[in-house]
Amino acid sequence: MRREPPVTDPFVRMYHVSKSYMAGTFALHDVSLEVDRGEFVFLTGPSGAGKTTLLKLLFAAERPSEGQIILRGRNITRLREYGIPALRRRIGVVFQDFKLLGHRSVEENVGMALEVRGTPPREIRSRVFRVLKQVGLQHRRYHRAEALSGGEQQRVALARALVNDPELLLADEPTGNLDPELTLEIMDLIASAGARGTTVVVATHDLSLIDRYAKRTLHLEAGCVKRDAGAAAISA
Amino acid sequence: MRLLVVHLFYAARSAIRGLWASPVTTGVALVTIAVSLVLVGAFGLLVTNMQGLLDRVGEDLRVTAYLEEGISDEDLKRLALLTQTVEGVASVETISKDDALRIFDERLGGRSGLLEGLEYNPLPASLEITLVESQRSVGGLRVVVESLDGLPGIEELSYGEEWVEGYARALSMIRGLGVGVACVLALATLLIVGNTIKLAVYARRDEIEILGLVGASRSFVRIPFLLEGFTQGTLAALMALGLLYILYRILTPSLAAGIELLMGHASPAFFSPFQMFLLVASGAFVGALGSAAAFVEGGRR
């Protein structure tokens, strides 16, 4: 039986991680960082800085070219192909383009995350209802996803990411397609997940969000962490 | 166990959804696979019926050993006893020269006057040899004939070898052709199912991507597609079986003359329940294999 890591250990550790898609060029270069359990971190930087690559490494959509990534005490760089699904069931991911199935109902879209775990249909229905209530969409659970507005679709994507009570929530430009009002709505929901103890990493261009939420911010440039500003530094 | 049931439920629902999602593609694939299986099945029916006829002929197979002229009654009895000891021989009936003439006379019936002018009996004495059941085949017949050949007193052995061997050769050729056609059509079916599943995978690539993101295992993603191929193969095989039966019922009376020429008075038979099961199982297997191949090919890219 695997021993759970002590809760005081950092939840995410990256040691000298590099990712190269082409010889000689790096999407990420020698990145080392730690994220504590329950911490909320913004990743920021210009396009091509490596924000998305870093998130992809965390949910094992990509493998690092060099370095090690320890997630809740487990080295995920050594994870075999068949171990990835179990890792992803502990992680919720939200994307800029929502990644919903438009012709399926809201309930079905959110329920997918539970179906893959073999959750019985009745339990799926009740848990989906609960999480949709959290994001304020319980009344639209039988509607097709494509019939919803952009903000609503992102709330559905967020509900799908949260329905498993993930330990880690990753969001890649979650508000990139939304207007300012909806942006705050979505960010508030993400922040409240963080407040409930979920470790959250949000990649964003939007500096106003960083100012507003005053959380630790990692500034990436050309694949390197140029600045790691703590929450206190941001609010100051 | 509960996990398995939930996964199977999901897989079945997803497979049905997949088949309904693109009815035209599904329909075209079903008809094409069914036509391939009809051709394979038609060859199967032909071979089965020809084999059946050969088996029935085998049951009537007997060897006639014509004996040398002037063989004495004592030698005849000794030879009959010796023949009885040959492996594969069930019984031996001795027919003397006189018996042979009498039988021939009886067969001539009203024209028996033809024999009146004979100055001597030209018919040889013979032994009518029947075979034990296990030897009643072309191969078994040959073994017995080889054992009898060369026994002292036997002039010639007759067992309708030309017909039997010619028929067996034709059967073997048709069977070979059938196997060849079945292989080509099985390959075609694999390609059809494989391409249909590839289209289905392409049409549902978003769903597959999302399933991967939320932690679906590889088998969770693939089993519905395997089930889809399996269902297509099974449905196509059932369609093929139905079509073959209809063709069998329609064509048998209109081809009666040809069938009688080929099979004598034996009536053609349709597949046995086991053979029907085999045809359906082959369709299902090829369907599942086709979708597995689509994933293997897709996985290499």
XYZ file of C-alpha atoms in Angstrom:
537
model
C 0.000 0.000 0.000
C 1.271 3.471 -0.883
C 1.853 5.857 1.973
C 0.161 9.248 1.636
C 2.698 12.114 1.795
C 2.622 14.289 4.939
C 0.201 17.187 4.499
C 3.013 19.629 5.221
C 4.901 18.514 2.080
C 4.448 20.758 -0.953
C 1.619 19.474 -3.129
C 3.514 20.119 -6.373
C 7.284 20.110 -6.778
C 9.068 20.689 -10.060
C 12.819 20.121 -10.206
C 14.755 21.588 -13.149
C 11.954 20.774 -15.548
C 12.471 21.486 -19.238
C 10.235 20.741 -22.151
C 11.428 20.880 -25.707
C 9.264 20.106 -28.733
C 12.099 20.770 -31.179
C 15.825 20.303 -30.689
C 17.422 23.511 -29.434
C 14.199 25.336 -28.524
C 12.484 25.137 -25.149
C 8.833 25.632 -24.265
C 9.956 25.417 -20.633
C 13.531 25.683 -19.484
C 14.929 24.587 -16.136
C 11.838 25.396 -14.111
C 11.911 24.586 -10.407
C 9.014 25.476 -8.158
C 6.813 24.297 -5.332
C 3.120 24.766 -4.726
C 1.688 24.010 -1.303
C -1.463 22.052 -0.640
C -4.468 24.380 -0.864
C -2.412 27.202 -2.392
C -3.811 29.412 -5.169
C -1.280 30.330 -7.849
C -1.567 32.453 -10.952
C 0.679 31.702 -13.920
C 1.155 34.710 -16.096
C 3.333 35.868 -18.950
C 3.106 36.615 -22.668
C 1.845 34.165 -25.265
C 4.370 31.372 -25.798
C 5.881 31.881 -22.338
C 5.151 28.271 -21.404
C 2.036 28.609 -19.223
C 0.007 25.992 -21.082
C 2.992 23.638 -21.316
C 3.475 23.854 -17.558
C -0.188 22.993 -16.960
C -0.014 20.127 -19.482
C 2.968 18.695 -17.624
C 0.976 18.771 -14.398
C -1.888 16.685 -15.763
C 0.501 14.457 -17.741
C -0.727 15.521 -21.171
C 2.970 16.071 -21.887
C 6.134 14.530 -20.469
C 9.073 16.722 -19.499
C 12.197 16.425 -21.614
C 14.262 16.846 -18.453
C 13.667 17.148 -14.730
C 11.208 15.630 -12.294
C 7.665 16.529 -11.248
C 6.430 15.333 -7.871
C 2.680 15.593 -7.376
C 1.324 14.771 -3.898
C 4.529 12.836 -3.188
C 4.500 10.863 -6.418
C 6.922 11.298 -9.272
C 4.601 11.666 -12.258
C 7.429 11.796 -14.796
C 7.878 8.082 -14.182
C 4.194 7.364 -14.482
C 3.340 4.635 -16.977
C 0.630 5.208 -19.586
C -1.916 3.182 -17.624
C -1.307 5.243 -14.467
C -2.332 8.539 -16.083
C -6.146 8.088 -15.848
C -5.943 7.591 -12.077
C -3.856 10.775 -11.788
C -6.325 12.774 -13.863
C -9.264 11.659 -11.744
C -7.685 13.630 -8.895
C -7.237 16.719 -11.062
C -9.858 19.035 -12.513
C -8.946 20.910 -15.684
C -10.689 23.919 -17.222
C -9.823 25.284 -20.663
C -10.384 28.543 -22.458
C -12.477 26.769 -25.124
C -14.580 24.907 -22.498
C -14.185 21.492 -24.205
C -17.830 20.519 -23.854
C -19.895 18.202 -26.030
C -22.409 20.625 -27.480
C -25.037 18.050 -28.418
C -25.050 16.488 -24.952
C -26.950 17.833 -21.987
C -25.281 19.804 -19.213
C -25.893 16.870 -16.870
C -24.220 14.425 -19.280
C -21.232 16.707 -19.790
C -20.609 17.037 -16.084
C -21.456 13.393 -15.400
C -18.700 12.168 -17.751
C -16.097 12.814 -15.062
C -17.983 10.469 -12.737
C -18.857 7.866 -15.370
C -15.183 7.147 -16.031
C -14.790 6.266 -12.357
C -17.651 3.782 -12.538
C -19.983 5.837 -10.339
C -23.540 4.441 -10.411
C -26.050 6.539 -12.422
C -28.151 7.522 -9.400
C -25.105 8.850 -7.551
C -23.958 10.643 -10.698
C -27.303 12.452 -10.901
C -27.210 13.607 -7.301
C -23.572 14.722 -7.376
C -24.020 16.506 -10.680
C -27.054 18.311 -9.283
C -25.063 19.387 -6.226
C -22.137 20.772 -8.231
C -24.438 22.465 -10.744
C -26.141 24.154 -7.814
C -22.728 25.379 -6.684
C -22.158 27.058 -10.059
C -25.783 28.193 -10.295
C -26.846 26.052 -13.241
C -29.024 23.372 -11.658
C -32.073 24.663 -13.557
C -30.301 24.100 -16.905
C -29.086 20.571 -16.325
C -31.234 19.049 -19.090
C -30.336 21.711 -21.662
C -27.885 20.990 -24.420
C -24.513 22.537 -23.737
C -24.489 24.341 -27.096
C -27.684 26.193 -26.118
C -25.882 27.913 -23.231
C -24.072 31.252 -23.237
C -20.257 31.389 -23.081
C -20.258 32.146 -19.362
C -22.684 29.331 -18.670
C -20.629 26.901 -20.753
C -17.528 27.774 -18.756
C -19.486 27.229 -15.545
C -20.454 23.777 -16.859
C -16.775 23.062 -17.627
C -15.907 24.207 -14.117
C -18.638 21.996 -12.657
C -17.179 19.037 -14.572
C -13.738 19.837 -13.169
C -15.083 20.115 -9.618
C -17.569 17.264 -9.509
C -14.888 14.796 -8.389
C -13.743 17.076 -5.540
C -10.280 17.298 -7.116
C -7.190 17.936 -5.058
C -5.775 20.073 -7.840
C -7.675 22.436 -10.148
C -5.866 23.603 -13.267
C -7.356 26.367 -15.385
C -5.845 27.463 -18.687
C -7.076 30.952 -19.551
C -10.519 30.082 -18.145
C -11.849 33.571 -18.794
C -10.101 34.222 -22.099
C -13.369 34.048 -24.074
C -15.576 35.852 -21.575
C -16.563 39.461 -20.991
C -15.404 41.194 -17.762
C -18.582 40.500 -15.792
C -18.564 36.787 -16.614
C -14.811 36.689 -15.989
C -15.350 37.715 -12.377
C -18.206 35.264 -11.997
C -15.984 32.359 -13.120
C -12.978 33.534 -11.117
C -15.093 33.802 -7.982
C -16.169 30.188 -8.439
C -12.551 29.093 -8.919
C -11.483 31.092 -5.892
C -14.206 29.521 -3.785
C -12.949 26.063 -4.788
C -9.518 27.215 -3.578
C -11.074 28.442 -0.358
C -12.492 24.938 0.219
C -8.925 23.540 0.188
C -8.348 22.658 -3.465
C -4.907 23.551 -4.794
C -5.497 25.866 -7.754
C -3.229 26.887 -10.625
C -4.700 29.409 -13.076
C -2.894 30.504 -16.240
C -4.000 33.958 -17.346
C -2.980 37.020 -19.318
C -5.372 39.164 -17.382
C -3.344 41.280 -14.954
C -6.493 42.815 -13.491
C -7.409 39.412 -12.094
C -3.992 39.099 -10.471
C -4.445 42.489 -8.870
C -7.977 41.734 -7.773
C -7.379 38.326 -6.210
C -3.884 39.056 -4.802
C -2.526 35.538 -4.924
C 0.938 34.163 -5.492
C 1.931 34.774 -9.124
C 4.557 33.049 -11.205
C 5.625 35.177 -14.143
C 6.914 33.115 -17.065
C 8.925 34.396 -19.973
C 10.482 32.323 -22.760
C 9.926 29.153 -20.783
C 11.596 30.389 -17.567
C 10.126 31.599 -14.277
C 11.238 35.239 -14.197
C 9.405 36.242 -11.044
C 7.688 34.424 -8.204
C 5.687 37.010 -6.324
C 3.920 35.965 -3.152
C 0.413 37.089 -2.303
C 1.753 39.710 0.092
C 3.951 41.253 -2.592
C 1.010 41.469 -5.010
C -1.299 43.147 -2.511
C 1.375 45.587 -1.364
C -18.161 -6.180 -10.092
C -20.272 -3.038 -9.758
C -17.583 -1.110 -11.597
C -17.651 -3.647 -14.412
C -21.449 -3.441 -14.702
C -21.359 0.367 -14.767
C -18.586 0.333 -17.393
C -20.422 -2.219 -19.528
C -23.602 -0.179 -19.273
C -21.693 2.898 -20.393
C -19.980 0.967 -23.219
C -23.284 -0.457 -24.505
C -24.999 2.940 -24.367
C -22.065 4.598 -26.063
C -21.915 1.929 -28.806
C -25.639 2.267 -29.554
C -25.273 6.033 -29.572
C -22.368 5.670 -32.001
C -24.331 3.434 -34.357
C -27.318 5.802 -34.342
C -25.175 8.907 -34.657
C -24.281 8.172 -38.304
C -27.026 5.898 -39.666
C -25.936 6.202 -43.304
C -22.341 5.143 -42.610
C -23.570 2.363 -40.349
C -26.107 1.194 -42.952
C -23.588 1.160 -45.800
C -21.081 -0.762 -43.679
C -23.767 -3.253 -42.613
C -24.894 -3.936 -46.178
C -21.333 -4.244 -47.484
C -20.295 -6.665 -44.739
C -23.537 -8.624 -45.230
C -22.876 -8.969 -48.990
C -19.345 -10.228 -48.277
C -20.708 -12.736 -45.805
C -23.401 -13.861 -48.277
C -20.650 -14.722 -50.773
C -18.642 -16.565 -48.121
C -21.804 -18.297 -46.930
C -22.785 -19.335 -50.475
C -19.416 -21.004 -50.932
C -19.852 -22.588 -47.518
C -23.248 -23.972 -48.520
C -21.877 -25.386 -51.771
C -18.936 -27.064 -50.037
C -21.139 -28.385 -47.214
C -23.592 -29.937 -49.648
C -20.885 -31.434 -51.862
C -19.162 -32.850 -48.790
C -22.504 -34.253 -47.654
C -22.981 -35.968 -50.984
C -19.491 -37.432 -50.875
C -20.172 -38.735 -47.373
C -23.407 -40.344 -48.559
C -21.635 -41.886 -51.555
C -19.004 -43.163 -49.145
C -21.664 -45.044 -47.222
C -22.510 -47.015 -50.382
C -18.930 -47.552 -51.389
C -17.960 -51.141 -52.025
C -15.123 -52.798 -53.816
C -15.569 -55.509 -56.418
C -12.586 -57.803 -56.870
C -12.765 -59.615 -60.223
C -10.954 -62.918 -60.037
C -8.680 -64.681 -62.466
C -10.231 -67.068 -64.986
C -10.175 -70.689 -63.945
C -9.866 -70.107 -60.205
C -10.997 -73.203 -58.351
C -13.852 -73.176 -55.827
C -11.363 -74.037 -53.097
C -9.088 -71.114 -54.029
C -12.118 -68.880 -54.213
C -13.114 -69.791 -50.656
C -9.533 -69.340 -49.422
C -9.281 -65.936 -51.104
C -12.612 -64.884 -49.596
C -11.354 -65.841 -46.125
C -8.067 -64.012 -46.724
C -9.917 -60.889 -47.920
C -12.067 -60.984 -44.812
C -8.916 -60.535 -42.688
C -7.869 -57.306 -44.481
C -8.230 -54.319 -42.170
C -11.255 -52.205 -43.033
C -13.232 -55.002 -44.662
C -16.638 -55.595 -43.081
C -17.963 -58.481 -45.173
C -17.127 -60.429 -48.284
C -19.701 -61.978 -50.584
C -18.527 -64.591 -53.019
C -20.038 -64.524 -56.513
C -19.100 -67.480 -58.666
C -19.037 -67.346 -62.478
C -22.465 -69.034 -62.567
C -23.881 -66.581 -60.031
C -22.506 -63.698 -62.104
C -24.213 -64.997 -65.247
C -27.478 -65.513 -63.382
C -27.408 -61.981 -61.939
C -26.620 -60.563 -65.385
C -29.451 -62.575 -66.889
C -31.844 -61.221 -64.245
C -30.752 -57.683 -64.969
C -31.363 -58.115 -68.682
C -34.951 -59.091 -67.877
C -36.958 -59.345 -71.092
C -33.840 -59.249 -73.228
C -32.290 -62.359 -71.673
C -32.433 -64.050 -75.067
C -29.256 -62.156 -75.875
C -27.300 -64.659 -73.785
C -28.639 -67.703 -75.608
C -25.930 -67.629 -78.238
C -23.050 -67.683 -75.763
C -20.826 -70.708 -76.089
C -19.160 -70.129 -72.720
C -19.645 -67.970 -69.619
C -17.455 -64.858 -70.167
C -18.169 -63.357 -66.752
C -15.512 -63.687 -64.074
C -16.105 -64.822 -60.505
C -15.833 -61.948 -58.061
C -15.815 -60.888 -54.435
C -18.203 -58.104 -53.329
C -16.432 -56.394 -50.471
C -18.175 -53.945 -48.117
C -16.188 -51.714 -45.831
C -16.414 -51.060 -42.105
C -18.057 -47.694 -41.353
C -14.822 -45.956 -40.428
C -13.333 -46.760 -43.836
C -16.281 -45.471 -45.875
C -14.503 -42.512 -47.375
C -12.343 -41.915 -50.407
C -9.212 -42.128 -48.269
C -10.386 -45.234 -46.411
C -11.381 -46.875 -49.674
C -7.911 -46.297 -51.082
C -6.272 -47.940 -48.054
C -8.417 -51.057 -48.430
C -7.827 -51.215 -52.197
C -4.055 -50.955 -51.684
C -4.205 -53.860 -49.217
C -6.226 -56.008 -51.629
C -4.180 -55.156 -54.678
C -1.762 -57.979 -55.480
C -3.544 -60.700 -53.511
C -3.138 -63.954 -55.482
C -6.184 -64.702 -57.643
C -7.400 -61.098 -57.946
C -7.344 -59.856 -61.530
C -8.862 -56.394 -61.145
C -10.330 -54.170 -58.476
C -13.241 -51.881 -59.251
C -14.678 -49.213 -56.957
C -15.850 -46.394 -59.228
C -12.558 -44.682 -58.601
C -12.755 -42.202 -61.444
C -16.041 -40.721 -60.325
C -15.154 -40.707 -56.658
C -11.708 -39.226 -57.180
C -12.935 -36.667 -59.712
C -15.680 -35.550 -57.365
C -13.265 -35.365 -54.433
C -10.881 -33.277 -56.573
C -13.688 -30.901 -57.545
C -14.725 -30.638 -53.912
C -11.191 -29.912 -52.810
C -10.853 -27.258 -55.530
C -14.117 -25.576 -54.560
C -13.134 -25.753 -50.906
C -9.759 -24.146 -51.721
C -11.468 -21.478 -53.785
C -13.963 -20.958 -50.956
C -11.167 -20.500 -48.421
C -9.434 -18.036 -50.777
C -12.644 -16.070 -51.344
C -13.385 -16.143 -47.602
C -9.913 -14.766 -46.835
C -10.214 -11.949 -49.369
C -13.717 -11.066 -48.197
C -12.705 -11.271 -44.532
C -9.910 -8.812 -45.292
C -12.363 -6.566 -47.140
C -14.741 -6.763 -44.176
C -11.903 -5.884 -41.805
C -11.104 -2.825 -43.910
C -14.759 -1.774 -44.116
C -15.331 -2.110 -40.380
C -11.931 -0.566 -39.658
C -12.696 2.460 -41.811
C -16.203 2.818 -40.396
C -14.782 2.798 -36.883
C -12.059 5.238 -37.929
C -14.801 7.577 -39.166
C -16.647 7.089 -35.886
C -13.457 7.787 -33.911
C -12.865 10.902 -35.995
C -16.460 12.069 -35.534
C -16.143 11.569 -31.784
C -12.585 12.835 -31.332
C -13.793 15.625 -29.034
C -15.541 13.140 -26.795
C -12.450 10.903 -26.755
C -10.244 13.861 -25.859
C -12.563 14.941 -23.048
C -12.823 11.403 -21.713
C -9.029 11.281 -21.584
C -8.913 14.600 -19.738
C -11.348 13.485 -17.054
C -9.407 10.275 -16.441
C -10.965 7.616 -18.652
C -8.783 4.558 -19.068
C -7.809 3.373 -22.526
C -10.202 0.421 -22.294
C -13.050 2.687 -21.175
C -12.584 4.691 -24.381
C -12.024 1.738 -26.702
C -14.554 -0.830 -25.536
C -17.569 1.080 -26.943
C -15.899 1.126 -30.376
C -15.059 -2.579 -30.144
C -18.671 -3.173 -29.200
C -19.749 -1.094 -32.180
C -17.650 -3.241 -34.548
C -18.875 -6.401 -32.857
C -22.505 -5.280 -33.213
C -22.023 -4.314 -36.854
C -20.436 -7.696 -37.608
C -23.175 -9.594 -35.787
C -26.033 -7.671 -37.411
C -24.430 -8.017 -40.855
C -23.972 -11.770 -40.342
C -27.622 -12.142 -39.302
C -28.652 -10.176 -42.393
C -26.414 -12.403 -44.537
C -27.896 -15.528 -42.987
C -31.429 -14.311 -43.669
C -30.533 -13.395 -47.240
C -28.860 -16.775 -47.810
C -31.934 -18.571 -46.511
C -34.214 -16.576 -48.796
C -31.926 -17.275 -51.770
C -31.796 -20.947 -50.793
C -35.594 -21.183 -50.700
C -36.021 -19.288 -53.980
C -33.205 -20.847 -55.967
C -33.447 -24.491 -54.870
C -36.672 -25.284 -56.836
C -35.627 -23.330 -59.934
C -32.202 -25.004 -60.034
C -33.598 -28.465 -59.295
C -32.331 -29.994 -62.558
C -28.769 -28.745 -62.062
C -28.761 -29.789 -58.433
C -29.948 -33.269 -59.371
C -27.145 -33.549 -61.916
C -24.632 -32.539 -59.275
C -26.060 -34.341 -56.279
C -28.237 -37.126 -57.635
C -31.416 -37.626 -55.671
C -29.945 -36.107 -52.521
C -31.733 -32.869 -51.641
C -29.623 -29.822 -50.793
C -29.512 -28.831 -47.141
C -29.208 -25.403 -45.458
C -26.666 -24.753 -42.696
C -26.986 -26.666 -39.449
C -27.606 -24.547 -36.301
C -23.929 -24.891 -35.414
C -22.840 -23.706 -38.869
C -25.221 -20.752 -38.591
C -23.720 -19.914 -35.217
C -20.243 -20.116 -36.784
C -21.203 -17.678 -39.547
C -22.641 -15.178 -37.047
C -19.655 -15.616 -34.720
C -17.279 -15.029 -37.658
C -19.113 -11.809 -38.525
C -18.940 -10.650 -34.908
C -15.262 -11.562 -34.628
C -14.302 -9.838 -37.876
C -16.292 -6.759 -36.795
C -14.522 -6.529 -33.444
C -11.163 -7.215 -35.084
C -11.792 -4.458 -37.641
C -12.413 -1.886 -34.919
C -9.390 -3.091 -32.941
C -7.294 -2.697 -36.099
C -8.612 0.858 -36.534
C -7.307 1.700 -33.054
C -3.964 -0.046 -33.562
C -3.451 1.910 -36.770
C -4.654 5.114 -35.115
C -2.368 4.497 -32.135
C 0.706 4.327 -34.372
C 0.147 7.864 -35.654
